[in-house]
XYZ file of C-alpha atoms in Angstrom:
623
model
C 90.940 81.215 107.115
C 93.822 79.862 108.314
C 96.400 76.895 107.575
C 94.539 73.891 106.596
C 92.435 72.300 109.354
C 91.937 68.580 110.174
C 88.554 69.567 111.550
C 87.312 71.689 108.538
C 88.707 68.311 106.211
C 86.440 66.417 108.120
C 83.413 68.384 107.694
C 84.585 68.886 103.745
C 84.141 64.514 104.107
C 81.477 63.612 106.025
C 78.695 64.779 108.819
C 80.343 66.159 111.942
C 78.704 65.215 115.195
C 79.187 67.962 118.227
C 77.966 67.271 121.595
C 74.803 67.915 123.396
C 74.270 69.965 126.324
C 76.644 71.163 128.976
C 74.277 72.440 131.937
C 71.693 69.602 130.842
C 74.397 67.169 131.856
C 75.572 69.044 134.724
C 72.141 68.885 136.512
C 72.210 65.259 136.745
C 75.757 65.258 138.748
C 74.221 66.445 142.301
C 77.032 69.111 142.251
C 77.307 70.872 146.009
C 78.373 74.608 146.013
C 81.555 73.691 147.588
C 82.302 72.045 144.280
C 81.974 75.584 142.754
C 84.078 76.680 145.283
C 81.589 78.509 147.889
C 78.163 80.066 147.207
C 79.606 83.318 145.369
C 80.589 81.221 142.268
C 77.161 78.866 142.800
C 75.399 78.228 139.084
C 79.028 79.594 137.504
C 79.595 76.112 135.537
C 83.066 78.075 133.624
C 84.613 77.317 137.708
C 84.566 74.120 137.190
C 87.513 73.227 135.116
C 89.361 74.491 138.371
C 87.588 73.509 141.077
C 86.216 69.762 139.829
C 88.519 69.007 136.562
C 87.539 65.523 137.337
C 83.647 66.353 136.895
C 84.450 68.558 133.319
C 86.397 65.408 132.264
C 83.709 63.082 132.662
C 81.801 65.068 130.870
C 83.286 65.176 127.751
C 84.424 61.482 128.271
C 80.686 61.002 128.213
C 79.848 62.256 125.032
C 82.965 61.022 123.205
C 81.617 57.691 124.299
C 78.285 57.681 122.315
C 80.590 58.510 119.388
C 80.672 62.107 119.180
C 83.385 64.071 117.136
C 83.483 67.323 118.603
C 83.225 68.509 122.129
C 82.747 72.227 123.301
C 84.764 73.740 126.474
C 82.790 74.076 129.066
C 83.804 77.968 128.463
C 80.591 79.595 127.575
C 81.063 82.255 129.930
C 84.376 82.397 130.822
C 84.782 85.540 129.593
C 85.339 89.305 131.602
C 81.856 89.815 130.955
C 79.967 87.446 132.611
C 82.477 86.233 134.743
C 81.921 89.867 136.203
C 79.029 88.961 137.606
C 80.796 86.606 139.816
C 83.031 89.181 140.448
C 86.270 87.186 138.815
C 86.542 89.239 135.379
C 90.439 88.797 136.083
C 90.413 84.905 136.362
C 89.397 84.782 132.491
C 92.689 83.605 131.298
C 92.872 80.796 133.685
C 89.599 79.129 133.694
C 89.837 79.597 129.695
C 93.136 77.515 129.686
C 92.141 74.821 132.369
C 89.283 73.820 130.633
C 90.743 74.007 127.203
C 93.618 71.897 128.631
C 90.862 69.162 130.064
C 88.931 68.699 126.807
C 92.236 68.513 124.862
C 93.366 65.573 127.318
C 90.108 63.800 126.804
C 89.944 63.942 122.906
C 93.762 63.059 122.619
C 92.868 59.908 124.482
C 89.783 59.576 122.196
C 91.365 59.770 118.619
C 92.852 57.258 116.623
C 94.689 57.769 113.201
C 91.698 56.858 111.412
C 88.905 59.006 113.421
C 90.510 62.435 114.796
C 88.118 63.894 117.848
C 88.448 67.430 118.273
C 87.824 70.716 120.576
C 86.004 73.719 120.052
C 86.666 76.293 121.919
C 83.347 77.903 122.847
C 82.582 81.850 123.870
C 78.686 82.465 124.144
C 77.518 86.271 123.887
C 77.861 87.434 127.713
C 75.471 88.954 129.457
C 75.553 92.461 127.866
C 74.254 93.517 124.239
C 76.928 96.153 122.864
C 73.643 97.404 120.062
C 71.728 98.569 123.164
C 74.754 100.542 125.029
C 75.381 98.251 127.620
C 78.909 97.595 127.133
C 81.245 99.273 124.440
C 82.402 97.716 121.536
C 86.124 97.460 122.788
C 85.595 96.365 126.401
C 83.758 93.141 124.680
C 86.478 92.818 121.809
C 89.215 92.642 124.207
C 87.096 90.263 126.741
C 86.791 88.228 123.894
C 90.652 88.174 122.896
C 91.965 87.754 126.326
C 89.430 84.451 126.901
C 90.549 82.833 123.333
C 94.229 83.587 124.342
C 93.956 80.874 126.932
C 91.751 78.483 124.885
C 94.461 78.519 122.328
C 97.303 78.209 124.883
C 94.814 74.791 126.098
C 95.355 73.537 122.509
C 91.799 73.981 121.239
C 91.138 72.649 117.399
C 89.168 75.914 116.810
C 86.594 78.644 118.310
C 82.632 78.235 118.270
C 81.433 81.829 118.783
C 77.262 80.497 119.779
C 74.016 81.695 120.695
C 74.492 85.034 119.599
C 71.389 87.687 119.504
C 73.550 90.901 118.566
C 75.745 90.741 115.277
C 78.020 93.818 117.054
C 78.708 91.137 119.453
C 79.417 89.023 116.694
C 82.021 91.344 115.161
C 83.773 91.603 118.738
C 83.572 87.876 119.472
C 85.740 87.288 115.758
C 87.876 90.129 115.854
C 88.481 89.081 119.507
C 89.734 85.670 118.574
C 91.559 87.127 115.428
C 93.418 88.990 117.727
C 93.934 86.246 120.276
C 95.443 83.745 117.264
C 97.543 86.220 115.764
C 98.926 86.980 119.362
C 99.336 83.140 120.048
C 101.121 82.803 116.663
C 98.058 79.862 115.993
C 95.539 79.905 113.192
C 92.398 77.659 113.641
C 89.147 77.827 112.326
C 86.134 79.802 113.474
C 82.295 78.432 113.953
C 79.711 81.015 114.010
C 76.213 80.600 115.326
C 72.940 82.994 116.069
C 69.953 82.104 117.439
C 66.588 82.814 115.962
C 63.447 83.103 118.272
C 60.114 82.203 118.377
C 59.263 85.770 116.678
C 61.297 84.268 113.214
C 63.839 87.049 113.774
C 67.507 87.444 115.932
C 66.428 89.142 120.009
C 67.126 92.569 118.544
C 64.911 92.097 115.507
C 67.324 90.771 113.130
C 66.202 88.826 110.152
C 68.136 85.776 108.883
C 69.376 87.167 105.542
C 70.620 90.523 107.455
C 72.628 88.110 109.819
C 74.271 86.307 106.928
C 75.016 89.847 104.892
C 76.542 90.742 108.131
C 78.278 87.753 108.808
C 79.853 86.282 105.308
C 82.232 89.010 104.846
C 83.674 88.230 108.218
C 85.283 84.902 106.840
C 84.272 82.487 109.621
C 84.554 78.640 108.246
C 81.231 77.853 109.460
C 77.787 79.398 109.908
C 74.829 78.097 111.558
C 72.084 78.307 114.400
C 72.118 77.365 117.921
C 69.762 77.241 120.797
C 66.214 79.779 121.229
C 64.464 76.512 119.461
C 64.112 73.225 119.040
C 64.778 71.774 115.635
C 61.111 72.445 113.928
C 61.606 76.543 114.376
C 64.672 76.526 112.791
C 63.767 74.825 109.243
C 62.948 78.139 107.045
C 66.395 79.796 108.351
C 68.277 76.315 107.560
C 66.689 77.414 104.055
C 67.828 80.481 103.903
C 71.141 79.603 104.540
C 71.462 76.402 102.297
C 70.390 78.933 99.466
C 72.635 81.899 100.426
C 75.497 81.133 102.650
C 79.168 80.014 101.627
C 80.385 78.191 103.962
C 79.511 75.312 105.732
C 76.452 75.181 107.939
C 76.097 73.840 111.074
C 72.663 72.996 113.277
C 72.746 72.681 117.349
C 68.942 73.318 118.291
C 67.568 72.925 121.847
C 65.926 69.708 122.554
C 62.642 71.628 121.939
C 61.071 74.386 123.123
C 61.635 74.676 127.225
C 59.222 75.002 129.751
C 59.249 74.807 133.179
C 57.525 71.899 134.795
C 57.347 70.978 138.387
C 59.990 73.757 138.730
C 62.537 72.493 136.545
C 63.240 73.242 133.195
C 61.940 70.765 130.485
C 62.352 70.211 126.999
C 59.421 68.223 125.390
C 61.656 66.261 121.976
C 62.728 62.927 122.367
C 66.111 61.953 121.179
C 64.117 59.847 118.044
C 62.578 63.055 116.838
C 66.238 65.278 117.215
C 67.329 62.560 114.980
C 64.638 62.591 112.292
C 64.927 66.530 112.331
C 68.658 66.724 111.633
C 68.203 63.806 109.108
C 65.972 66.127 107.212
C 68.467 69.023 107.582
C 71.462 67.519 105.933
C 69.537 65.227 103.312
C 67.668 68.446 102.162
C 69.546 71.951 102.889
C 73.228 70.172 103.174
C 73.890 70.971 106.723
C 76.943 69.389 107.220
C 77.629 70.458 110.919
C 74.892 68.470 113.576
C 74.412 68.391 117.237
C 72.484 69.418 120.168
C 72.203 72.187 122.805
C 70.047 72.432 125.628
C 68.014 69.709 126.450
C 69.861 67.388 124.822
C 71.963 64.977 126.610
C 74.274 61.725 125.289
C 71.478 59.639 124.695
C 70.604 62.298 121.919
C 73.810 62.166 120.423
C 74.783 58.853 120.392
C 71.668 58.916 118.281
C 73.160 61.574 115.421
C 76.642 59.596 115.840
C 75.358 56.318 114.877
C 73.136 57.827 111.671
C 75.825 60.402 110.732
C 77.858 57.956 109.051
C 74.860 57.452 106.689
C 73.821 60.378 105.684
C 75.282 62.769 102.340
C 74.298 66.081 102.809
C 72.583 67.300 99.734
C 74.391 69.274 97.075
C 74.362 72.806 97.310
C 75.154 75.652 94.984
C 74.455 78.817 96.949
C 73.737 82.196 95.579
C 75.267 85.034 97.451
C 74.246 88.336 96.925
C 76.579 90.676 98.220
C 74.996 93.025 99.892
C 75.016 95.886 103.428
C 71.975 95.691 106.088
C 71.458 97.653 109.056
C 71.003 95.579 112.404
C 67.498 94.843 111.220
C 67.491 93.912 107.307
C 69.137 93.750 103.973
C 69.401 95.631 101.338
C 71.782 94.370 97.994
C 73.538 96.089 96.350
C 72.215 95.575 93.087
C 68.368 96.963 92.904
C 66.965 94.899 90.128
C 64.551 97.442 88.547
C 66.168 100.590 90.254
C 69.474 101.338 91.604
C 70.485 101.832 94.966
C 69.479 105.246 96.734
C 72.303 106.919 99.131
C 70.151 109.671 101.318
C 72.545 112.488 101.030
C 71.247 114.607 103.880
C 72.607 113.073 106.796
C 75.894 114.699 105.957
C 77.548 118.040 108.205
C 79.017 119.371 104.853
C 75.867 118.984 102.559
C 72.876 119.938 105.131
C 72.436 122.987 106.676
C 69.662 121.424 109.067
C 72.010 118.287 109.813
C 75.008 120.180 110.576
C 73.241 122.117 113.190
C 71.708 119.761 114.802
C 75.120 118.502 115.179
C 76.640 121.667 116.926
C 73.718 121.996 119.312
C 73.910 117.951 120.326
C 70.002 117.642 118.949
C 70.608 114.249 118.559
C 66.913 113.433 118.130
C 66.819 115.807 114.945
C 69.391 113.831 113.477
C 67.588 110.526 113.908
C 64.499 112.165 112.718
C 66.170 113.578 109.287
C 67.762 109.513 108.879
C 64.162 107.817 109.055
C 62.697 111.033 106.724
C 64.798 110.088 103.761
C 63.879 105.968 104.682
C 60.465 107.030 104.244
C 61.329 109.156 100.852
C 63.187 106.041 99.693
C 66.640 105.946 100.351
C 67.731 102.251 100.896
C 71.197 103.486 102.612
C 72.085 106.797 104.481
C 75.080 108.498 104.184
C 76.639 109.232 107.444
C 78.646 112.794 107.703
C 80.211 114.355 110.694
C 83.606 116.219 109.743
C 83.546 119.538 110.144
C 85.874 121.819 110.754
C 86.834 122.522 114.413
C 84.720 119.301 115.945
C 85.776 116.267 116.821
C 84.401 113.824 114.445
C 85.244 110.466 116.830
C 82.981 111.755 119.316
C 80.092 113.337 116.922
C 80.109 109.560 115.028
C 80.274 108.184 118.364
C 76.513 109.629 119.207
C 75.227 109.462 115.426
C 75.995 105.976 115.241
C 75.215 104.965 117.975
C 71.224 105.857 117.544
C 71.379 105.235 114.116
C 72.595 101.565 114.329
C 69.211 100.730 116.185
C 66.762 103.198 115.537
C 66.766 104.064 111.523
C 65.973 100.554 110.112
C 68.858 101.366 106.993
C 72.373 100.632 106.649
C 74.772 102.923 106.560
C 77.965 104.575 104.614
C 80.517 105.810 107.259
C 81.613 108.889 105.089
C 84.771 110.887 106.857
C 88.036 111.875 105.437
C 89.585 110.267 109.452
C 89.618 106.261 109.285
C 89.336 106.860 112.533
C 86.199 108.420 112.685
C 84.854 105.738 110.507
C 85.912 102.906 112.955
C 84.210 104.724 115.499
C 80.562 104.185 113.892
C 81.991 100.587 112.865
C 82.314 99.814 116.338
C 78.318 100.507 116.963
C 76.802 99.010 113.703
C 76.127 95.193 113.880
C 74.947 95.086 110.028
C 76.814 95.867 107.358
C 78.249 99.406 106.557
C 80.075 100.749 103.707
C 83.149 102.979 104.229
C 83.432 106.579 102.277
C 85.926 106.491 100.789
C 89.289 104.591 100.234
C 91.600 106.329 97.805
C 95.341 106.298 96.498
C 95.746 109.963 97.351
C 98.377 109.464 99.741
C 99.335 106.269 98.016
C 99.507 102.715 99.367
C 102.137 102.261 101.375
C 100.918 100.915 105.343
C 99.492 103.721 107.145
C 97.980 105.483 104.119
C 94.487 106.025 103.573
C 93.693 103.136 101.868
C 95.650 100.874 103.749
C 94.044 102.124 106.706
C 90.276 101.950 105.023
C 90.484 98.414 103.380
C 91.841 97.055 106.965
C 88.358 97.884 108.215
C 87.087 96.628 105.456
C 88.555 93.755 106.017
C 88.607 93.266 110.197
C 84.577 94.258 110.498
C 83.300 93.289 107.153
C 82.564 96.798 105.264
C 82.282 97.550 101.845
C 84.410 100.394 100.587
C 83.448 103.286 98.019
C 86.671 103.733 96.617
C 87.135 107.332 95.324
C 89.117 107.443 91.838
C 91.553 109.943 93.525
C 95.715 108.941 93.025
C 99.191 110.667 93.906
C 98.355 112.806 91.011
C 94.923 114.198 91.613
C 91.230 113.130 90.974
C 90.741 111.250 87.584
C 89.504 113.002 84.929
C 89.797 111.315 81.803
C 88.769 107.899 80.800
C 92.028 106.379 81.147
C 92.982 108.088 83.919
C 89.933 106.608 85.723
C 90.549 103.035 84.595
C 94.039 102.774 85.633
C 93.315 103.567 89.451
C 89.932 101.165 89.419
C 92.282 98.280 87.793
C 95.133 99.386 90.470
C 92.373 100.016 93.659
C 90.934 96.515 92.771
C 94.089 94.589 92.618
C 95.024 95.869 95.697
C 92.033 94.870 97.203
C 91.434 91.738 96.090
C 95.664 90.625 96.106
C 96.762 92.601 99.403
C 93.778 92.507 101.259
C 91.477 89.627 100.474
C 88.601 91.632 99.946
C 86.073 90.668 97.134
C 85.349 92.587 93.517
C 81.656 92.615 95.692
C 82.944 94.564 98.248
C 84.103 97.410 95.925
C 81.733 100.585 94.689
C 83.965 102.714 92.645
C 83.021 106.460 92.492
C 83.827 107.962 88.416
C 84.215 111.104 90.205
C 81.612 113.930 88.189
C 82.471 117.477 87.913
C 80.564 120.419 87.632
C 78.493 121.457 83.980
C 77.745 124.945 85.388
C 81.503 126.815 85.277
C 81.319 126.741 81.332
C 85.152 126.724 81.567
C 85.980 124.910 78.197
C 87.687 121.656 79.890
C 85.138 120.675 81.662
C 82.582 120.024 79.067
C 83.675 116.701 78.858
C 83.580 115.680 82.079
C 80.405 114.648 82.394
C 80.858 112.149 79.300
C 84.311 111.075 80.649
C 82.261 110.083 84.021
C 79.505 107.970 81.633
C 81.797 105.912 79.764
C 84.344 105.777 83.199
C 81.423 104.022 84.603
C 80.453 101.441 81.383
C 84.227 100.650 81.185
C 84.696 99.767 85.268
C 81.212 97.627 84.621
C 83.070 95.729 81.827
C 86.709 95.485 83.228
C 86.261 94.658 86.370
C 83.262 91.745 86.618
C 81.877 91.705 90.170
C 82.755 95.591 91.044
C 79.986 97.946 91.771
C 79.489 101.744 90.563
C 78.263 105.235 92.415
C 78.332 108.965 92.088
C 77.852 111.591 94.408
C 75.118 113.108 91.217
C 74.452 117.088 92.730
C 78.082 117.982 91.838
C 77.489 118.229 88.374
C 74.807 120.684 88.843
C 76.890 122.821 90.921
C 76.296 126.742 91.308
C 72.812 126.597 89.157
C 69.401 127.422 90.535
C 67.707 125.095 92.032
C 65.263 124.241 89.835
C 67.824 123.409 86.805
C 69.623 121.512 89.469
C 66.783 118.983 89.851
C 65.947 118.629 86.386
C 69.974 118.436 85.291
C 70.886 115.605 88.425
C 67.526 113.608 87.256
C 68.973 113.537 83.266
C 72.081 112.813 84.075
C 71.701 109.850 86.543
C 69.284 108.869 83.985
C 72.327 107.935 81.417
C 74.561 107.277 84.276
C 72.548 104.337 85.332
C 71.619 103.061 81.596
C 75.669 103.425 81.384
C 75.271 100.606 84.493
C 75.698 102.746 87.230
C 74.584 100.751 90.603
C 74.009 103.899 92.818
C 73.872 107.101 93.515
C 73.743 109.448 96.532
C 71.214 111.850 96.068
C 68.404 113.540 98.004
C 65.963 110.938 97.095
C 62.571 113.486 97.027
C 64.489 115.454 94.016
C 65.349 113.101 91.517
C 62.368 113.389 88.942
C 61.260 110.663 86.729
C 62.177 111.568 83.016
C 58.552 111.377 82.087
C 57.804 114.517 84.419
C 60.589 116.862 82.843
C 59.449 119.290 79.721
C 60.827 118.126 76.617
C 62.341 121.211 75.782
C 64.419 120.908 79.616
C 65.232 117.145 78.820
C 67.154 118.316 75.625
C 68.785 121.119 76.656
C 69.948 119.009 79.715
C 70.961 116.077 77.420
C 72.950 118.672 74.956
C 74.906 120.102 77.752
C 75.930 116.384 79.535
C 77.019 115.457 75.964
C 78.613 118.729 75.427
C 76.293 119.336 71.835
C 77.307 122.834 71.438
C 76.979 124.511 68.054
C 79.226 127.130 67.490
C 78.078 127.670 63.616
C 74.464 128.149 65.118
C 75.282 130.417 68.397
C 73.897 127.297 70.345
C 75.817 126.548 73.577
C 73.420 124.149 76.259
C 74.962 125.885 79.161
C 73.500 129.389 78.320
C 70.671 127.565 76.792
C 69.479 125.927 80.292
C 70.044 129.249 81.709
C 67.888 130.854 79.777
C 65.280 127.593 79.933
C 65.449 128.046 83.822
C 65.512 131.873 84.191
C 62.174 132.214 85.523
């Protein structure tokens, strides 16, 4: 979100018009391949802005004509990536710029005080999908950066990032042009758009919902679909989003669905029926952004430009629901009748079978043990690598990596090394959470949590933040408040996270030691949690539950976790990271267990009596 933007003050004012189709138009021109300069660049369209400025020109002159508002740099591909295939990846820079520079000079000679017409800058997805391992994260980032460089330097108005399958790429494309503006020293807004197929989901299987959980904590101005579809596919997502998303939304479908006839391509909706679509779309979900893409040429948009000015997009009022998703689906972070389930197993430190699959490379196993606990019922997995004497960047490298795409669950990024974590980040297009930020080592830049909330921030995580400061880990009540109040005003003030995008962690200790200042611990971690609940409105709770059953026999240590995340959650915890297949219901534990396990959270001892819980479970469990 940067300075203010003439463009996004348009859209906050009335219906914004983009342009139609940039290879539709291109068709009808008759170009040669010497206009592409020779048959290795023939069907590269990017070329153009250097080899036939005059025919990019009349383009966009063309669709400013019929009254359009916004027209798109005829940059789709004039990035590294698919610019490789042309065997150019160097020229990115310079075709970026010459075309940005043509579509500037057009619009300038367009606008009038009264009726601004801008540029957006637009990147599609390339040609290779960083979720299935065909290009790494950072190649695609810096492609990304390097080609909104020169569309910034060409004095675009601000970047459309379109027709994208894979949210990874997604994350690359907007940290790309992050990079790019704060390079440039130029903020301008940023225009996000995915395309659903015929299947109702994203190419890789991505539902709508899991592309806007992904997507909102990114901070792009404006969401919306593109392409895949014509206008009639694309209602129920347009519905999803007018209910959920909160930003603008914007809708470029295809001119129908193609097909190929008499060898050509062919899109079956007439220009009338694009118009009575997108009519529907901002007089019923509030769409506020309209326009065309394939197919659709400037007889379609002089159409929208002519109704535009009659139309008020409905009201919305959306309700987000903050929330993490693998690459597939959602999951909030608020269960309604439950509370969310961590799967602790996944972790080097806490599984004996996890941690050697890791030191033999039995990278199946590992997948295996994630989709186990899926099926048991954990709705997120905890993701654990460090161990002593590995190399945690290259072990999350390979976990993550199969994770992102083949256990259908988000996941928490749990390391001690930031860098570790940014290594998974950089293969999960959903939504992760990050284990843990803490003031440990303060908050100064560099520190831990300065290092933590910047991911946070740059690929749109969620943090579990530890209640850990220069002193030590929090163990009374006020202790525990002052670093949640101090964590979340960092956060939200220094960072620009959300109260939504924090999970604090009351820190529990063990019951079992019997050491005499402990015994409270367990009740200072209850009422931690109520009190972070009421103080901070919008902030989320979790507990790592097995350490407070620490050192006892098995056995006690179910029935003790199950009691006490029983009165942790009635206390309004959100989640917990357990072993999902252990936690009993409280109907299922003996009521003689149940009160022993009560007396000893609540520290009921009874000295006049000889009763003390913690030899009392002992002696309840002995057998």
């Amino acid at each position: 979100m940067g300075e203010r933007s003439a463009f996004l003050d348009a859209v906050a004012e009335r219906v914004v018009v983009y342009d139609g189709a940039t290879g539709t138009w291109m068709q009808t021109q008759d170009l040669s391949l010497d206009d592409y300069g020779g048959p290795a660049f023939e069907g590269c369209t990017d070329i153009l802005g250097v080899t036939r400025p005059d025919v990019v020109a009349a383009l966009h002159t063309a669709y400013f004509e019929v009254g359009a508002d916004v027209v798109e740099t005829n940059t789709f591909g004039a990035f590294a990536v698919p610019l490789g295939e042309y065997d150019i990846p160097e020229r990115s820079h310079e075709i970026a710029l010459a075309n940005a520079r043509i579509a500037r000079e057009v619009a300038d000679g367009f606008s009038t005080p009264d009726r601004p017409r801008f540029v957006a800058g637009s990147l599609g997805p390339g040609t290779k999908s960083p979720s299935l391992g065909q290009i790494r994260f950072a190649a695609l980032r810096d492609a990304y950066d390097e080609a909104c460089r020169g569309l910034l330097e060409g004095g675009v108005d601000l970047f459309i990032l379109e027709t994208h399958f894979d949210l990874l790429a997604v994350k690359a494309a907007v940290i790309g042009a992050r990079r790019a503006m704060a390079a440039v020293g130029r903020q301008v807004p940023i225009q996000c758009q995915v395309t659903m197929e015929l299947t109702g989901r994203m190419l890789l299987g991505t539902e709508i919902n899991a592309a806007l959980a992904a997507i909102d904590p990114l901070k792009v101005d404006i969401v919306g679909l593109n392409c895949a579809t014509g206008p009639n596919e694309m209602s129920e997502h347009l519905r999803h989003l007018s209910a959920a998303a909160r930003t603008p939304i914007s809708c470029l479908p295809n001119a129908g669905l193609p097909s190929v006839v008499d060898g050509a391509m062919h899109y079956d909706l007439t220009a009338e029926e694009l118009r009575d679509h997108q009519r529907r779309f901002v007089e019923e979900f509030g769409v506020q952004v309209i326009g065309g893409c394939c197919g659709t040429t400037p007889e379609y948009i002089q159409l929208l430009a002519e109704m535009a000015p009659t139309l008020t997009p409905a009201a919305r009022t959306p309700e987000y629901e903050a929330s993490v998703t693998s690459i597939y689906s959602a999951v909030p972070l608020e269960q309604d009748a439950s509370f969310l389930m961590i799967g602790e197993r996944t972790n080097a430190n806490g599984s004996k079978k996890f941690r050697e699959a890791l030191l033999e490379g039995d990278w199946d196993t590992t997948v295996a043990m994630a989709n186990a606990q899926i099926k048991e019922g954990a709705h997120v997995l905890d993701v654990c690598v460090d161990y002593v004497g590995r190399d945690g960047t290259g072990d999350m490298d390979e976990v993550a990596s199969r994770f992102a795409t083949q256990a259908n669950a988000p996941l928490v990024l749990d390391s001690t090394e930031p860098e570790v974590m940014e290594a998974g980040l950089q293969h999960i297009g959903g939504r992760s959470l990050l284990n843990s930020a803490n003031l440990e080592d303060g908050e100064a830049p560099g520190s831990r949590l300065d290092r933590v909330f910047t991911l946070c921030r740059d690929y749109g995580a969620a943090a579990i933040c530890l209640l850990i400061d220069e002193e030590g880990q929090a163990r009374d009540v006020e202790w525990k408040l002052r670093i949640a109040h101090r964590i979340h005003d960092l956060a939200v003030n220094r960072y620009g996270l959300e109260p939504g995008d924090l999970i604090f962690d009351a820190l529990t200790f063990p019951l079992s030691t019997g050491d005499d200042d402990l015994r409270h611990d367990a009740m200072n971690t209850i009422e931690g949690i109520r009190r972070i609940k009421a103080e901070l409105p919008g902030v989320y709770t979790t507990l790592g539950i097995s350490n407070v059953s620490f050192g006892l026999s098995p056995a006690a240590r179910h029935a003790l976790n199950s009691v006490f995340l029983h009165e942790c959650v009635q206390a309004g915890l959100d989640s917990a990271i357990v072993h999902a297949a252990r936690i009993m219901p409280l109907n299922k534990i003996p009521e003689e267990q149940l009160k022993v396990c009560r007396d000893l959270i609540y520290d009921r001892r009874d000295e006049a009596a000889g009763y003390d819980p913690l030899a009392a479970l002992l002696d309840v469990f002995a057998d």
